[in-house]
Tab-separated table of C-alpha atoms in Angstrom:
chain	number	residue	atom	x	y	z
X	1	MET	CA	-0.050	0.178	0.391
X	2	GLN	CA	1.118	3.114	-0.746
X	3	ILE	CA	1.049	5.710	1.777
X	4	GLN	CA	3.978	8.098	1.264
X	5	THR	CA	2.770	11.414	-0.366
X	6	SER	CA	5.442	13.864	0.106
X	7	PRO	CA	8.420	14.652	-3.224
X	8	LEU	CA	11.328	12.287	-2.157
X	9	ILE	CA	14.622	13.997	-2.407
X	10	LEU	CA	17.922	12.322	-2.706
X	11	SER	CA	20.818	14.779	-1.332
X	12	PHE	CA	24.505	13.619	-2.075
X	13	GLY	CA	26.673	15.673	0.742
X	14	ALA	CA	29.144	15.568	4.028
X	15	ALA	CA	27.062	14.951	7.035
X	16	ASP	CA	27.794	18.224	8.804
X	17	PRO	CA	27.490	17.957	13.027
X	18	ALA	CA	26.105	21.526	13.489
X	19	GLY	CA	23.697	21.178	11.080
X	20	ALA	CA	24.618	24.157	8.878
X	21	THR	CA	25.442	22.496	5.461
X	22	GLY	CA	25.659	19.415	4.001
X	23	VAL	CA	22.898	16.744	4.243
X	24	GLN	CA	21.553	17.740	7.560
X	25	ALA	CA	20.757	21.376	5.813
X	26	ASP	CA	19.444	19.876	3.014
X	27	LEU	CA	16.879	16.969	4.820
X	28	ALA	CA	15.762	20.413	6.998
X	29	VAL	CA	14.946	22.839	3.724
X	30	PHE	CA	12.827	19.279	2.123
X	31	SER	CA	11.364	18.934	5.395
X	32	ALA	CA	10.246	22.977	5.939
X	33	LEU	CA	8.645	22.966	2.124
X	34	ALA	CA	6.664	19.682	2.293
X	35	CYS	CA	9.187	16.931	0.713
X	36	THR	CA	10.709	13.863	2.372
X	37	GLY	CA	14.786	14.240	2.280
X	38	LEU	CA	16.651	10.866	1.813
X	39	SER	CA	20.522	11.427	2.162
X	40	THR	CA	23.936	9.602	1.250
X	41	THR	CA	26.868	10.727	2.857
X	42	THR	CA	29.893	11.571	0.989
X	43	ALA	CA	31.511	12.683	4.029
X	44	LEU	CA	31.964	12.791	8.029
X	45	LEU	CA	32.923	16.429	9.433
X	46	ILE	CA	34.563	17.526	12.749
X	47	GLY	CA	33.163	20.775	12.971
X	48	ASP	CA	30.930	23.715	14.625
X	49	SER	CA	29.133	26.727	14.049
X	50	ALA	CA	32.191	28.663	13.473
X	51	ARG	CA	34.850	25.730	11.455
X	52	ILE	CA	35.632	22.386	10.331
X	53	GLU	CA	38.574	20.718	11.981
X	54	ASP	CA	39.035	17.814	10.138
X	55	VAL	CA	36.774	15.530	7.173
X	56	GLN	CA	36.916	11.773	6.677
X	57	GLU	CA	35.428	11.117	3.113
X	58	VAL	CA	33.580	7.860	2.756
X	59	ASP	CA	34.261	5.254	0.587
X	60	PRO	CA	33.296	5.520	-3.094
X	61	ASP	CA	31.566	2.017	-2.800
X	62	TRP	CA	29.794	3.241	0.106
X	63	VAL	CA	28.569	6.369	-1.692
X	64	SER	CA	27.506	4.120	-4.314
X	65	ASP	CA	25.919	1.337	-2.039
X	66	GLN	CA	23.716	3.733	-0.023
X	67	ALA	CA	21.968	5.616	-3.314
X	68	ARG	CA	21.340	2.164	-4.641
X	69	VAL	CA	19.755	0.523	-1.941
X	70	LEU	CA	17.285	3.593	-1.533
X	71	LEU	CA	16.674	4.097	-5.120
X	72	GLU	CA	15.859	-0.151	-5.684
X	73	ASP	CA	13.209	0.565	-2.672
X	74	MET	CA	11.682	4.682	-3.608
X	75	THR	CA	11.060	6.711	-6.336
X	76	VAL	CA	12.454	10.451	-6.252
X	77	ALA	CA	11.285	13.277	-7.596
X	78	ALA	CA	14.343	15.215	-7.377
X	79	PHE	CA	18.308	14.768	-6.875
X	80	LYS	CA	20.816	17.537	-5.401
X	81	VAL	CA	24.499	17.414	-5.173
X	82	GLY	CA	27.014	18.915	-3.014
X	83	ALA	CA	30.598	19.702	-2.788
X	84	LEU	CA	32.454	16.585	-3.317
X	85	THR	CA	36.225	16.023	-2.076
X	86	ASN	CA	37.761	13.336	-4.977
X	87	VAL	CA	37.228	12.304	-8.025
X	88	GLU	CA	36.050	8.695	-7.287
X	89	GLN	CA	33.229	9.721	-5.805
X	90	VAL	CA	32.068	12.394	-8.431
X	91	ALA	CA	32.539	9.028	-11.001
X	92	ALA	CA	30.367	6.888	-8.699
X	93	ILE	CA	27.600	9.462	-8.008
X	94	ALA	CA	27.427	10.084	-11.845
X	95	GLU	CA	26.925	6.823	-12.553
X	96	ILE	CA	24.152	6.066	-10.513
X	97	LEU	CA	22.428	9.694	-11.916
X	98	SER	CA	22.998	8.496	-15.438
X	99	ASP	CA	20.884	5.825	-14.550
X	100	TYR	CA	17.056	8.423	-13.294
X	101	PRO	CA	17.838	11.381	-16.614
X	102	ASP	CA	13.375	11.850	-15.751
X	103	ALA	CA	14.583	13.380	-12.149
X	104	PRO	CA	15.720	16.626	-11.925
X	105	LEU	CA	19.107	17.308	-10.833
X	106	ILE	CA	20.738	20.361	-8.978
X	107	LEU	CA	24.062	21.057	-8.819
X	108	ASP	CA	26.019	22.902	-6.093
X	109	PRO	CA	29.294	21.506	-6.214
X	110	PHE	CA	31.321	24.099	-3.864
X	111	SER	CA	31.825	24.629	-0.526
X	112	SER	CA	33.271	27.068	1.770
X	113	ARG	CA	32.283	25.072	4.747
X	114	LEU	CA	34.948	22.325	3.606
X	115	PRO	CA	39.035	22.509	3.982
X	116	ALA	CA	40.258	23.472	0.684
X	117	LEU	CA	41.872	20.757	-1.578
X	118	SER	CA	45.348	20.677	-2.938
X	119	ASP	CA	45.553	22.869	-6.368
X	120	ASP	CA	46.147	19.686	-8.194
X	121	ASP	CA	42.991	17.399	-6.346
X	122	ALA	CA	41.199	20.354	-6.429
X	123	GLU	CA	41.567	20.867	-10.719
X	124	GLU	CA	41.009	17.063	-11.108
X	125	VAL	CA	37.565	17.494	-8.857
X	126	MET	CA	36.505	20.117	-10.699
X	127	THR	CA	37.325	18.586	-14.189
X	128	ALA	CA	35.592	15.239	-13.353
X	129	VAL	CA	32.698	17.488	-12.094
X	130	ARG	CA	32.472	19.624	-15.128
X	131	GLN	CA	32.855	16.061	-17.774
X	132	LEU	CA	30.474	13.626	-15.420
X	133	LEU	CA	28.066	16.014	-13.562
X	134	VAL	CA	27.062	18.952	-15.524
X	135	PRO	CA	26.233	17.557	-18.568
X	136	GLN	CA	23.311	15.563	-16.368
X	137	ALA	CA	22.262	18.599	-14.587
X	138	THR	CA	19.089	20.475	-14.435
X	139	LEU	CA	20.428	23.943	-12.573
X	140	LEU	CA	24.133	24.000	-11.945
X	141	MET	CA	24.696	26.929	-9.420
X	142	LEU	CA	27.509	28.251	-8.763
X	143	SER	CA	28.879	32.308	-7.452
X	144	GLN	CA	30.871	34.242	-10.376
X	145	VAL	CA	34.070	33.356	-8.058
X	146	GLU	CA	33.594	29.622	-8.282
X	147	LEU	CA	32.565	30.144	-12.055
X	148	GLY	CA	35.903	31.193	-12.547
X	149	ARG	CA	37.430	28.694	-10.709
X	150	LEU	CA	35.446	26.055	-13.010
X	151	ALA	CA	36.280	27.602	-15.823
X	152	GLU	CA	39.725	27.736	-15.591
X	153	THR	CA	39.767	23.878	-16.305
X	154	TRP	CA	38.920	24.240	-19.680
X	155	ARG	CA	40.077	27.891	-20.789
X	156	GLU	CA	43.176	28.343	-23.038
X	157	GLY	CA	42.840	31.467	-23.822
X	158	GLY	CA	40.743	33.445	-26.081
X	159	ASP	CA	37.149	35.091	-24.649
X	160	GLU	CA	37.411	34.563	-20.838
X	161	SER	CA	33.857	36.734	-19.824
X	162	MET	CA	31.383	35.227	-17.818
X	163	GLU	CA	28.936	34.659	-20.828
X	164	SER	CA	31.341	32.417	-22.693
X	165	ASP	CA	32.206	30.247	-19.507
X	166	ILE	CA	28.225	29.873	-19.056
X	167	ASP	CA	27.791	29.594	-23.025
X	168	HIS	CA	30.691	26.300	-22.320
X	169	LEU	CA	28.513	24.932	-19.375
X	170	LEU	CA	25.112	24.751	-21.696
X	171	ALA	CA	26.572	23.161	-24.582
X	172	LEU	CA	28.130	20.269	-22.499
X	173	GLY	CA	24.076	19.639	-21.420
X	174	CYS	CA	22.990	22.022	-18.335
X	175	GLU	CA	19.832	22.888	-18.598
X	176	PHE	CA	20.381	26.302	-16.611
X	177	VAL	CA	23.291	28.165	-15.019
X	178	LEU	CA	22.577	30.021	-11.778
X	179	VAL	CA	25.306	32.290	-10.831
X	180	THR	CA	24.924	33.910	-7.212
X	181	GLY	CA	26.482	36.985	-5.828
X	182	THR	CA	26.827	39.269	-9.442
X	183	SER	CA	26.556	42.659	-9.479
X	184	ALA	CA	23.080	43.863	-9.117
X	185	ALA	CA	23.601	46.394	-12.027
X	186	ALA	CA	25.410	43.334	-13.892
X	187	ALA	CA	22.663	42.310	-16.606
X	188	GLN	CA	21.390	46.217	-16.949
X	189	GLY	CA	24.551	48.023	-17.892
X	190	GLU	CA	24.153	50.357	-14.925
X	191	SER	CA	25.782	51.188	-11.948
X	192	ALA	CA	26.262	49.007	-8.809
X	193	VAL	CA	23.960	49.485	-6.203
X	194	PRO	CA	25.651	49.346	-2.768
X	195	ASN	CA	25.014	46.689	-0.565
X	196	THR	CA	23.053	45.027	-3.021
X	197	LEU	CA	24.083	41.599	-4.762
X	198	ALA	CA	22.024	39.530	-7.313
X	199	ASN	CA	21.641	35.977	-8.487
X	200	THR	CA	21.818	35.818	-12.482
X	201	LEU	CA	20.050	32.802	-14.248
X	202	TYR	CA	20.844	31.843	-17.736
X	203	GLY	CA	19.483	29.103	-20.197
X	204	ALA	CA	19.820	27.884	-23.723
X	205	ASP	CA	18.344	31.264	-24.975
X	206	GLY	CA	21.010	33.458	-22.653
X	207	LEU	CA	19.698	35.585	-19.733
X	208	ILE	CA	16.420	34.554	-17.388
X	209	SER	CA	16.297	36.834	-14.659
X	210	HIS	CA	18.034	39.226	-12.666
X	211	ASP	CA	17.059	39.330	-9.271
X	212	ALA	CA	18.667	41.647	-6.900
X	213	TRP	CA	18.519	41.768	-3.384
X	214	GLN	CA	19.461	43.766	-0.230
X	215	HIS	CA	23.196	42.409	1.124
X	216	MET	CA	23.044	41.257	4.763
X	217	ALA	CA	25.357	41.155	7.111
X	218	GLY	CA	25.995	37.944	8.575
X	219	PRO	CA	28.510	36.289	8.399
X	220	PHE	CA	26.065	32.886	7.529
X	221	ILE	CA	27.522	29.568	6.489
X	222	GLY	CA	24.998	27.487	4.805
X	223	ALA	CA	23.256	30.315	2.783
X	224	GLY	CA	24.159	28.654	-0.781
X	225	GLY	CA	23.116	25.153	0.279
X	226	THR	CA	19.854	27.009	1.589
X	227	LEU	CA	19.260	28.207	-2.099
X	228	SER	CA	20.081	25.448	-3.726
X	229	ALA	CA	18.152	22.878	-1.680
X	230	ALA	CA	15.055	24.989	-2.499
X	231	ILE	CA	14.895	24.607	-5.427
X	232	ALA	CA	15.637	21.145	-5.388
X	233	ALA	CA	12.526	21.056	-3.405
X	234	PHE	CA	10.165	23.302	-5.518
X	235	MET	CA	11.205	21.346	-8.695
X	236	ALA	CA	9.997	18.072	-6.988
X	237	ARG	CA	7.130	19.696	-6.301
X	238	GLY	CA	6.694	20.475	-9.736
X	239	ALA	CA	7.856	23.641	-10.623
X	240	ASP	CA	9.714	24.868	-13.440
X	241	ALA	CA	13.387	25.959	-13.088
X	242	VAL	CA	12.628	29.336	-13.486
X	243	ASP	CA	9.809	29.200	-10.591
X	244	ALA	CA	11.386	27.404	-8.524
X	245	VAL	CA	14.610	29.502	-8.537
X	246	ALA	CA	12.512	32.732	-7.972
X	247	THR	CA	10.629	31.074	-5.281
X	248	ALA	CA	13.357	29.490	-3.876
X	249	GLN	CA	15.364	32.877	-3.453
X	250	GLU	CA	12.545	34.515	-1.692
X	251	TYR	CA	12.487	31.501	0.950
X	252	THR	CA	16.197	31.943	1.416
X	253	VAL	CA	16.197	35.562	2.170
X	254	GLY	CA	13.892	34.959	4.864
X	255	ALA	CA	15.672	32.029	6.175
X	256	LEU	CA	18.601	34.221	6.505
X	257	ALA	CA	16.460	37.177	7.805
X	258	HIS	CA	15.907	34.968	10.460
X	259	ALA	CA	19.198	33.230	10.881
X	260	GLN	CA	20.247	31.971	14.352
X	261	ARG	CA	23.494	31.850	16.162
X	262	TYR	CA	23.770	28.366	17.464
X	263	GLY	CA	27.082	29.346	19.525
X	264	MET	CA	29.618	31.483	19.528
X	265	GLY	CA	30.256	30.916	15.417
X	266	LYS	CA	28.233	32.244	12.164
X	267	LEU	CA	24.799	32.488	11.825
X	268	VAL	CA	23.252	29.903	10.586
X	269	PRO	CA	19.549	30.333	8.242
X	270	ASN	CA	16.352	29.565	9.946
X	271	ARG	CA	14.836	27.403	7.505
X	272	PHE	CA	11.782	26.825	9.593
X	273	PHE	CA	11.242	30.652	10.197
X	274	HIS	CA	8.002	30.531	7.921
X	275	LEU	CA	6.452	27.426	10.293
X	276	GLN	CA	7.962	29.203	13.502
X	277	GLN	CA	5.594	32.020	13.087
X	278	ALA	CA	2.608	30.286	12.754
X	279	LEU	CA	2.911	28.262	16.142
X	280	PRO	CA	1.415	28.832	19.437
X	281	ILE	CA	3.401	30.422	22.373
């Protein structure tokens, strides 16, 4: 008997003890937005709300087996893939996702929360993400700085504009690219508005939307992951990518406006702010 009614979303990511990023944060967003989260853990973190002290990577075979067992039992409405730390994990996840081309894939492959990889390892992982995961992605989300880092894996001179980099990613098969933290006036050709940042969405026909938001001082951890998880949730519920991005941004701004400081570290987005407002005292 089928009794599950909310959409299922499978998230691949690290297990963060503070719940600020990774799969714990994704599951909170999914739950807040009327979805049910499933998780495949790619790394175990030691850290708090200020920093990550150590990372233990999960064996790629364990990553694959976690996901396969779930997917043999359940039908998921969407996938989210967060930051990964080695090429073998990228390959294992890409192979799994290739068997489910009809479910939207939200790819958010960078995280400032994780310790930086060496230059050689970082290039190998980014190249693998570009070659194996980007072509399968419904939506790739990354900041303008992260886009530049990823583009270094293919640039050989010539046009190095943001638009040419986005065209390259779309040509690989990715349907949409959402660039966060752009100038609020970048798409209008005007002077930047102080204390304002924008998120810019691109598709096959070029620029789709350019949404400016008032910059919040923070400092925050998990803001980007909250946005990508919310996009996955709204797409799992049936929204197209453009509407999902618009609605997810509004949700994320609310989560940041109601962010909480758990301890002595950074502010964590309050993923349940809209539900808590309705609770009786």
